[in-house]
Short mmCIF file of C-alpha atoms in Angstrom, two decimals:
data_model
loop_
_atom_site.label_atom_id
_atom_site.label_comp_id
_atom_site.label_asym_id
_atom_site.label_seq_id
_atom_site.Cartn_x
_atom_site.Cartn_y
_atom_site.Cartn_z
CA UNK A 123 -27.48 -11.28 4.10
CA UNK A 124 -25.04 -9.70 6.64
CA UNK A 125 -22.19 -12.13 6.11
CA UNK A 126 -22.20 -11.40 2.23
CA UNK A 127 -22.01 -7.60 3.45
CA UNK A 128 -19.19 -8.14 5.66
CA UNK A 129 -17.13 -10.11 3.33
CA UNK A 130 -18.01 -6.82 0.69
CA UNK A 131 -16.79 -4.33 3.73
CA UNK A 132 -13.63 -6.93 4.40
CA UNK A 133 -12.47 -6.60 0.69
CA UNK A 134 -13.12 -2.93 0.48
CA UNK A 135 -11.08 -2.46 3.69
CA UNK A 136 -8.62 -4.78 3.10
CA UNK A 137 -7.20 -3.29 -0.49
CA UNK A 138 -5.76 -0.61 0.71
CA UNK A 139 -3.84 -2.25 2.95
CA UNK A 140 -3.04 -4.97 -0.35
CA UNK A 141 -1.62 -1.62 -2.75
CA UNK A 142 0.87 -1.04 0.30
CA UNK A 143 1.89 -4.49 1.06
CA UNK A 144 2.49 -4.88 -2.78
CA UNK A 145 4.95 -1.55 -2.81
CA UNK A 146 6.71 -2.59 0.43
CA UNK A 147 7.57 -6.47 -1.19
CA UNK A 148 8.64 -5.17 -4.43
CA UNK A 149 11.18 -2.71 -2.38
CA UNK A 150 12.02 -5.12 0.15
CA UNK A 151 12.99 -7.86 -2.23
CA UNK A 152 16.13 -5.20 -3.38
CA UNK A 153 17.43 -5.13 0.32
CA UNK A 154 15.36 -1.97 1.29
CA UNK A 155 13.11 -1.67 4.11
CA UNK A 156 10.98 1.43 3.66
CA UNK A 157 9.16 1.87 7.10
CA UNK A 158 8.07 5.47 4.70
CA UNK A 159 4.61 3.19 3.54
CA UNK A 160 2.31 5.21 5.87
CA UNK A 161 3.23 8.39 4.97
CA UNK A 162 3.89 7.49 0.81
CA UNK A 163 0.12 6.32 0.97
CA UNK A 164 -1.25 10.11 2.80
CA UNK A 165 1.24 11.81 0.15
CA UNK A 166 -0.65 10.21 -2.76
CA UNK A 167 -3.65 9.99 -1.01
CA UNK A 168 -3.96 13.99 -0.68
CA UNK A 169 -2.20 14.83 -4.03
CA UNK A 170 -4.85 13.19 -5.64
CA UNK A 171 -7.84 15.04 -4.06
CA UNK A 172 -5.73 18.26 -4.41
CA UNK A 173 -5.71 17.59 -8.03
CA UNK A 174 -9.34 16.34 -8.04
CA UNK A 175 -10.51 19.62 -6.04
CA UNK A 176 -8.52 22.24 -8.43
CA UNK A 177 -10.13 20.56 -11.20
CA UNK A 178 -13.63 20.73 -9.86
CA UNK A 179 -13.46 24.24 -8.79
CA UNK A 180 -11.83 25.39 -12.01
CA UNK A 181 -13.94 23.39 -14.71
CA UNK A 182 -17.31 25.21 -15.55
CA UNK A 183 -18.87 21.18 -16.30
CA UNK A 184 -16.62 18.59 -14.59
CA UNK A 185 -15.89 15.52 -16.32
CA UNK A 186 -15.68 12.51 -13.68
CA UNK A 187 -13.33 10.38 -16.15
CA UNK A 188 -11.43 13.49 -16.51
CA UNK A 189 -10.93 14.29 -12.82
CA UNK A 190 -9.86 10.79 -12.47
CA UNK A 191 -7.06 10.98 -14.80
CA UNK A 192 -5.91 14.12 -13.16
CA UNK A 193 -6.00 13.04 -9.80
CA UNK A 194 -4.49 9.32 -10.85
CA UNK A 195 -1.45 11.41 -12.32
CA UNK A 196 -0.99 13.86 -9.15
CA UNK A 197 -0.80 11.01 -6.99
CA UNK A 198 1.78 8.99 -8.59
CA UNK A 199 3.75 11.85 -8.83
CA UNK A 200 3.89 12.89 -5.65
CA UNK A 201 4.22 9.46 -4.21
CA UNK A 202 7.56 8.94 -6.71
CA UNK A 203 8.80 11.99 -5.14
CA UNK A 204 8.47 10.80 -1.85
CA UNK A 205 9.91 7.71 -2.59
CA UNK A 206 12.77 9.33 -4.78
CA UNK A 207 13.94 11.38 -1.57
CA UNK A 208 13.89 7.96 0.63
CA UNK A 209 16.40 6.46 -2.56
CA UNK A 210 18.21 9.17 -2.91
CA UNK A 211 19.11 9.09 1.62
CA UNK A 212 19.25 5.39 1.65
CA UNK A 213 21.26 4.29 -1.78
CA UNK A 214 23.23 7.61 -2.81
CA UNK A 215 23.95 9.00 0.58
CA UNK A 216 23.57 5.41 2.05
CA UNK A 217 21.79 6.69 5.41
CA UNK A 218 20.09 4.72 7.96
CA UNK A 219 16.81 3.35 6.33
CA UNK A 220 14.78 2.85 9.43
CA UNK A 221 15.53 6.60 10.09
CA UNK A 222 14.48 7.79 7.13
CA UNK A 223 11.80 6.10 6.52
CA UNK A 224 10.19 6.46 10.01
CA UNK A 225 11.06 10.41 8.86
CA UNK A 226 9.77 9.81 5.93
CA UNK A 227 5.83 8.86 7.33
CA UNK A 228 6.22 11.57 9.59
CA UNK A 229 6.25 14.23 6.98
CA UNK A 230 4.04 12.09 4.46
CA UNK A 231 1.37 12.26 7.61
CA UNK A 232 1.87 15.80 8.24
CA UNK A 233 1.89 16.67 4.51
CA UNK A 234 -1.37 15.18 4.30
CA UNK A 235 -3.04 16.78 7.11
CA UNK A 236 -1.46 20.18 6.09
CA UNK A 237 -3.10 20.17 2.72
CA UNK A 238 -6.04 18.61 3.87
CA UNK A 239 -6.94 21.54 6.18
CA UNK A 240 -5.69 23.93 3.49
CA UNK A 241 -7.97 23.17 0.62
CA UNK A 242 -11.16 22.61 3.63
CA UNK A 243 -10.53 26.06 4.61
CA UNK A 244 -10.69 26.68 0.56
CA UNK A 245 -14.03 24.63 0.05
CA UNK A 246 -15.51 26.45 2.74
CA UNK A 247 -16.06 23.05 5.24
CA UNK A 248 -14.73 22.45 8.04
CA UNK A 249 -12.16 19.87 8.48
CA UNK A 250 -13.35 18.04 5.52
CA UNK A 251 -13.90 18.54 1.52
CA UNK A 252 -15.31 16.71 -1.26
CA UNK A 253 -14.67 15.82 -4.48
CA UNK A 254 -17.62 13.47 -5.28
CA UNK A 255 -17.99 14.02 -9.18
CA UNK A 256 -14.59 12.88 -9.53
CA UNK A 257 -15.13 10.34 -6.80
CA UNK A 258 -17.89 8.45 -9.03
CA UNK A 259 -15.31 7.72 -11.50
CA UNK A 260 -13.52 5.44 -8.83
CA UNK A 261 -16.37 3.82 -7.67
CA UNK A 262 -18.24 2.75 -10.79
CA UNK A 263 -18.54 -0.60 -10.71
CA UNK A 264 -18.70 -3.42 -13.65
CA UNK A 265 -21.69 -2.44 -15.57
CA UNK A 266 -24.34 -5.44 -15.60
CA UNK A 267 -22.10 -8.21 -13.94
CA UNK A 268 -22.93 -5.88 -10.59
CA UNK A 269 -26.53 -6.45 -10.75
CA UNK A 270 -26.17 -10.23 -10.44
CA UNK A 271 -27.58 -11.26 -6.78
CA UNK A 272 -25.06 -12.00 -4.50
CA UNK A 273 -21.82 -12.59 -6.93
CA UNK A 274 -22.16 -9.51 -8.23
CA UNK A 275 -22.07 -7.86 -4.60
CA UNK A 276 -19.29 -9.81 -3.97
CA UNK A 277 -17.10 -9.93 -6.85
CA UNK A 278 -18.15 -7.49 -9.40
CA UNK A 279 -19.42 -4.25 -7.30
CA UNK A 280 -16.11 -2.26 -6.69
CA UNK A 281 -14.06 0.11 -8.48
CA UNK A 282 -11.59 -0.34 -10.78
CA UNK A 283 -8.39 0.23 -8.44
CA UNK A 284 -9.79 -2.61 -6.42
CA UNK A 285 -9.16 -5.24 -9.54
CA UNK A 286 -6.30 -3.31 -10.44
CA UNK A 287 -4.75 -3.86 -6.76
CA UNK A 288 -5.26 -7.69 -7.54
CA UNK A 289 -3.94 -7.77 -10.96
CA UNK A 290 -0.48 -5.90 -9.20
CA UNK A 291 -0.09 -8.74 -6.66
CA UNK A 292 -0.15 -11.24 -9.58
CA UNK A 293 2.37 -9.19 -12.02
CA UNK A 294 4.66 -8.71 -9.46
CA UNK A 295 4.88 -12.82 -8.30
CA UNK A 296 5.44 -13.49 -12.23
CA UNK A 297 8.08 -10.73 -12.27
CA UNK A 298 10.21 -12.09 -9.38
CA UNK A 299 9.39 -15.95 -9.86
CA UNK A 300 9.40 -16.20 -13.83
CA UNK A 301 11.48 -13.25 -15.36
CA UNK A 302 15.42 -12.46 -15.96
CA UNK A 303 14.20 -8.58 -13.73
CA UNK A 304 12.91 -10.74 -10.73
CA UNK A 305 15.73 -12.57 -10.34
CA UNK A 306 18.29 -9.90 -10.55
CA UNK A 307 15.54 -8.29 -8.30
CA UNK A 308 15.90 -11.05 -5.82
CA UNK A 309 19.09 -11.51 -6.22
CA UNK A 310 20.05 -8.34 -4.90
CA UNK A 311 18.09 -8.59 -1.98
CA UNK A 312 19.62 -11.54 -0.87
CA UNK A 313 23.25 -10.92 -2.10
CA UNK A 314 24.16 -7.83 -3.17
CA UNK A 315 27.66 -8.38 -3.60
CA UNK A 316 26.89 -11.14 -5.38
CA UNK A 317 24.79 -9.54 -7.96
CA UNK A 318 27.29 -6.81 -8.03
CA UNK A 319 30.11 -9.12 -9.30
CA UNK A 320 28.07 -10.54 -11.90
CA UNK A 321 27.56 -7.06 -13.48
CA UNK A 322 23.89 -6.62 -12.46
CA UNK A 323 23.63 -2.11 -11.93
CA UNK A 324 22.82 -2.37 -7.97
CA UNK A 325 21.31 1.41 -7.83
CA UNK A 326 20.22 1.08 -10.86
CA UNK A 327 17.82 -1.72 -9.85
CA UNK A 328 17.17 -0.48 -6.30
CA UNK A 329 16.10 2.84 -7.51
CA UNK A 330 13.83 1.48 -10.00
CA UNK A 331 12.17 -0.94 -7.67
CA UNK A 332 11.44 1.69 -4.61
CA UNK A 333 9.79 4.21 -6.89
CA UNK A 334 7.99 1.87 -8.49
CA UNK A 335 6.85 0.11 -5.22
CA UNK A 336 6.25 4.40 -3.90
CA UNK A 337 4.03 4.86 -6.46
CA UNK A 338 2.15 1.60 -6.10
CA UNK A 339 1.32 2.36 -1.79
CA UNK A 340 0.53 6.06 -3.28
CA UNK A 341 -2.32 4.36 -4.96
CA UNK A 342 -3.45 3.20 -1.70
CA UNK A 343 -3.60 6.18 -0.31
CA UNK A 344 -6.01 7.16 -3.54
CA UNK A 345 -7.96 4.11 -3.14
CA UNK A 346 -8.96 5.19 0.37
CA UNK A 347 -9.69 8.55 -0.67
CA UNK A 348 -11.67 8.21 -3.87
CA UNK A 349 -13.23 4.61 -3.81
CA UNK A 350 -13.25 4.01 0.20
CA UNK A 351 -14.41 7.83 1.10
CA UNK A 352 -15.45 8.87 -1.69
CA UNK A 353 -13.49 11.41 -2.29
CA UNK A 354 -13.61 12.67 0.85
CA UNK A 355 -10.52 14.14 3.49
CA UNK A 356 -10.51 13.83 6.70
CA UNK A 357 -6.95 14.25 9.12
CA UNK A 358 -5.46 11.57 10.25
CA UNK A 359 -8.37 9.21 8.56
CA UNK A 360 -6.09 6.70 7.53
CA UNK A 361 -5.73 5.37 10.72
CA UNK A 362 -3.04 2.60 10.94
CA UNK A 363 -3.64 0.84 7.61
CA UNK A 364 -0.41 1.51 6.59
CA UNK A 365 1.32 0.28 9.54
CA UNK A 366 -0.75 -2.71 8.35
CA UNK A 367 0.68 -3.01 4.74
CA UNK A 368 3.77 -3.54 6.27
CA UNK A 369 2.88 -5.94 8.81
CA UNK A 370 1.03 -7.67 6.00
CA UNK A 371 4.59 -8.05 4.03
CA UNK A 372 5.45 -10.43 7.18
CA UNK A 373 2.59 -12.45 7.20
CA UNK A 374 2.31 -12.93 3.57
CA UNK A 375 5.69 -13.87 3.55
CA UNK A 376 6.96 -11.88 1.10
CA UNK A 377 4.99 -13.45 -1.77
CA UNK A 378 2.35 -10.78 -3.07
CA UNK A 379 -0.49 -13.66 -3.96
CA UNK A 380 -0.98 -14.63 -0.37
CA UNK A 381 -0.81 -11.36 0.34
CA UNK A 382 -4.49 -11.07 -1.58
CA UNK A 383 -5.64 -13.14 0.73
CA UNK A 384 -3.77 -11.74 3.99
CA UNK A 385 -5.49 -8.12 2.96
CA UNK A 386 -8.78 -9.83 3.21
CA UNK A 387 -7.97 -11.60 6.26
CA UNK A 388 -6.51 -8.00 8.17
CA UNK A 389 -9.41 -6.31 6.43
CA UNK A 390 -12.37 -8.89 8.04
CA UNK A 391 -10.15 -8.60 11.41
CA UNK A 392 -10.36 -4.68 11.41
CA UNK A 393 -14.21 -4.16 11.02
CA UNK A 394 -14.85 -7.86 13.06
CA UNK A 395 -15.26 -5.79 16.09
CA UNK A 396 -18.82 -3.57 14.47
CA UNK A 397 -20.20 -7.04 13.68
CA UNK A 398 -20.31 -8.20 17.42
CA UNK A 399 -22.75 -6.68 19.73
CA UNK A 400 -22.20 -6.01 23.16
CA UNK A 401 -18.47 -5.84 23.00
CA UNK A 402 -17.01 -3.59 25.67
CA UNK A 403 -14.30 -0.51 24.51
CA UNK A 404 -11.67 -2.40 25.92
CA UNK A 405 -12.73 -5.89 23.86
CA UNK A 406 -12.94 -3.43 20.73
CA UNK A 407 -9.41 -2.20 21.26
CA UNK A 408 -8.23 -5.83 20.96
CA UNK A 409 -9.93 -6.78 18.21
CA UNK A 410 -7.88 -3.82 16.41
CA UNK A 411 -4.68 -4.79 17.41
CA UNK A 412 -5.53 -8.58 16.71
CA UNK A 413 -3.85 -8.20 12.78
CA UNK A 414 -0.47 -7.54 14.47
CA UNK A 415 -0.94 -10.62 17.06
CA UNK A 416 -1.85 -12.78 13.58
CA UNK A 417 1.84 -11.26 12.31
CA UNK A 418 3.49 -11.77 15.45
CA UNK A 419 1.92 -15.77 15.39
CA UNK A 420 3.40 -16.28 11.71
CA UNK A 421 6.66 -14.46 12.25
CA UNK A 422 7.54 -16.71 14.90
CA UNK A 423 6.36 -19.84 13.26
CA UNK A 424 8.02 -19.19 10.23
CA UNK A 425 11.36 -18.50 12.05
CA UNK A 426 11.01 -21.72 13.94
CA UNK A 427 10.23 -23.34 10.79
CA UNK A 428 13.66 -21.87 9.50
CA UNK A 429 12.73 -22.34 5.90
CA UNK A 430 14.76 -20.30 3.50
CA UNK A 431 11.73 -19.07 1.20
CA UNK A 432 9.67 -18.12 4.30
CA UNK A 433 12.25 -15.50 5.39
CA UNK A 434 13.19 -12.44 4.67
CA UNK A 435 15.46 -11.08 2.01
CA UNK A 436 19.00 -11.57 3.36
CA UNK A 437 20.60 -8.14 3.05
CA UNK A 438 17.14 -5.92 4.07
CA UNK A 439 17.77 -2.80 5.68
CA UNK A 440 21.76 -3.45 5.09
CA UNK A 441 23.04 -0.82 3.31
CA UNK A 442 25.68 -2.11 0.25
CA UNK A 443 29.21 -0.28 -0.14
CA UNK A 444 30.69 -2.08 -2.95
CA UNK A 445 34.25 -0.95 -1.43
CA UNK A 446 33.57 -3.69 0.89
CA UNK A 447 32.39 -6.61 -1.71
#
């Protein structure tokens, strides 16, 4: 039935934009906005193929689980990179974090499409290469529980980064809401001077959480490659889905289990459009934008509203000198 296969496109859409949201809460609970999402999720979106393709083209027989591993390692790396230069600016050298962040995309976006067109050129295509045997390793599904009619489309017929995307949401609401970590996590966010005074390691704890939440949006960018595409590159494919992890942080409030159901909300909203006939271009166009207008709805709401858990951390996107504490 079509609705069962648009819920199945909504949830396959939608976790991308969930692996983002995840990394952005997890860094924004510490006091840091990092508007460097978009371009974290191309970075480890393209190191993993790179790795993927290298490994294709050099093994005589390919080994999908092996590919998988290699490409799984190349794009955390380079996603902790990119998110150890935006620490590094913003908590060492204490620069502006919209700046650097926006700079931050900007380079993850060209970085992408740079090596993207590099390693086509290599594979002989043009403006596109493939790494499907490595690709099947992301997109088996749960043996036997997938052939079930109907719940097994809808629950049990995606790859593993899928479940692993839902798992992340849950560990990281127990981390902040039932362990010691979360609350000196939070507690920095909303008072850094605070935290400082009571001996918790500011850096120590901002560092840790904004390569950890780099890493996790790099798997995004994987995701989308591998399970999404299978394993396929295309420039500037991405589109604005990580623009949407961040507006997802709003509307979820800040709490990464409703932002499970948020991602499958913005991901039903951005196909909605191919499951209406007749629509004109125009009609299409808002039906695109129509995830931000959601945001936009529960922003103001919530600020009405005025409730203290519903808002942001207190000190995002303040930089902390502890001179000033």
């Amino acid at each position: 039935m079509i609705i069962f296969t648009f819920i199945t496109k909504a949830i396959v859409q939608g976790i991308a934009i969930l692996f983002g949201s995840i990394g952005e809460i997890l860094t924004e609970k510490t006091g840091n906005l990092n508007l460097g999402i978009p371009g974290l999720m191309y970075m480890g979106g393209i190191a993993g193929l790179m790795g993927a393709f290298y490994y294709e083209s050099l093994a005589a027989t390919p080994v999908p689980f092996v590919g998988m591993l290699i490409s799984l390692l190349c794009a955390l790396i380079c996603s902790v990179l990119g998110a150890l230069i935006y620490s590094f600016l913003t908590i060492t050298l204490r620069a502006n974090q919209n700046v650097v962040g926006l700079a931050l995309t900007t380079f993850g976006i060209g970085f992408g499409n740079f090596f993207g067109g590099s390693i086509s050129r290599l594979a002989g295509g043009v403006g596109q290469v493939s790494v499907a045997v490595t690709a099947s390793a992301y997109q088996a599904s749960i043996p036997g529980l997938s052939k079930i009619p109907v719940v097994g489309q809808l629950l049990f017929s995606y790859g593993f980064l899928s479940y692993l995307a839902i798992a992340l949401a849950f560990l990281l609401a127990f981390v902040l809401n039932k362990t010691r970590v979360g609350l000196n996590l939070r507690s920095i966010g909303e008072n850094p001077a605070a935290a400082d005074a009571a001996g918790i390691n500011i850096e120590k704890y901002k560092y840790i959480a904004t390569l950890i939440g780099g890493a996790v949006a790099g798997l995004g960018g994987l995701y989308f490659v591998m399970e999404y595409l299978g394993g396929t590159w295309t420039n500037n494919g991405f589109g604005d889905r990580g623009w949407l992890a961040v507006a997802l942080v709003i509307f979820s409030l800040w709490d990464s289990r409703k932002a499970i159901l948020g991602a499958l909300l913005f991901g039903a909203l951005y196909i909605l459009y191919l499951y209406i006939p007749g629509l004109s271009r125009a009609v299409q166009e808002l039906f695109k934008m129509s995830q931000y207008l959601v945001t936009i709805v529960v922003l103001v709401i919530t600020s009405i509203r005025n409730k203290k858990e519903n808002q942001s951390p207190e000190s995002l996107g303040v930089p902390y000198f502890r001179e000033d504490r």
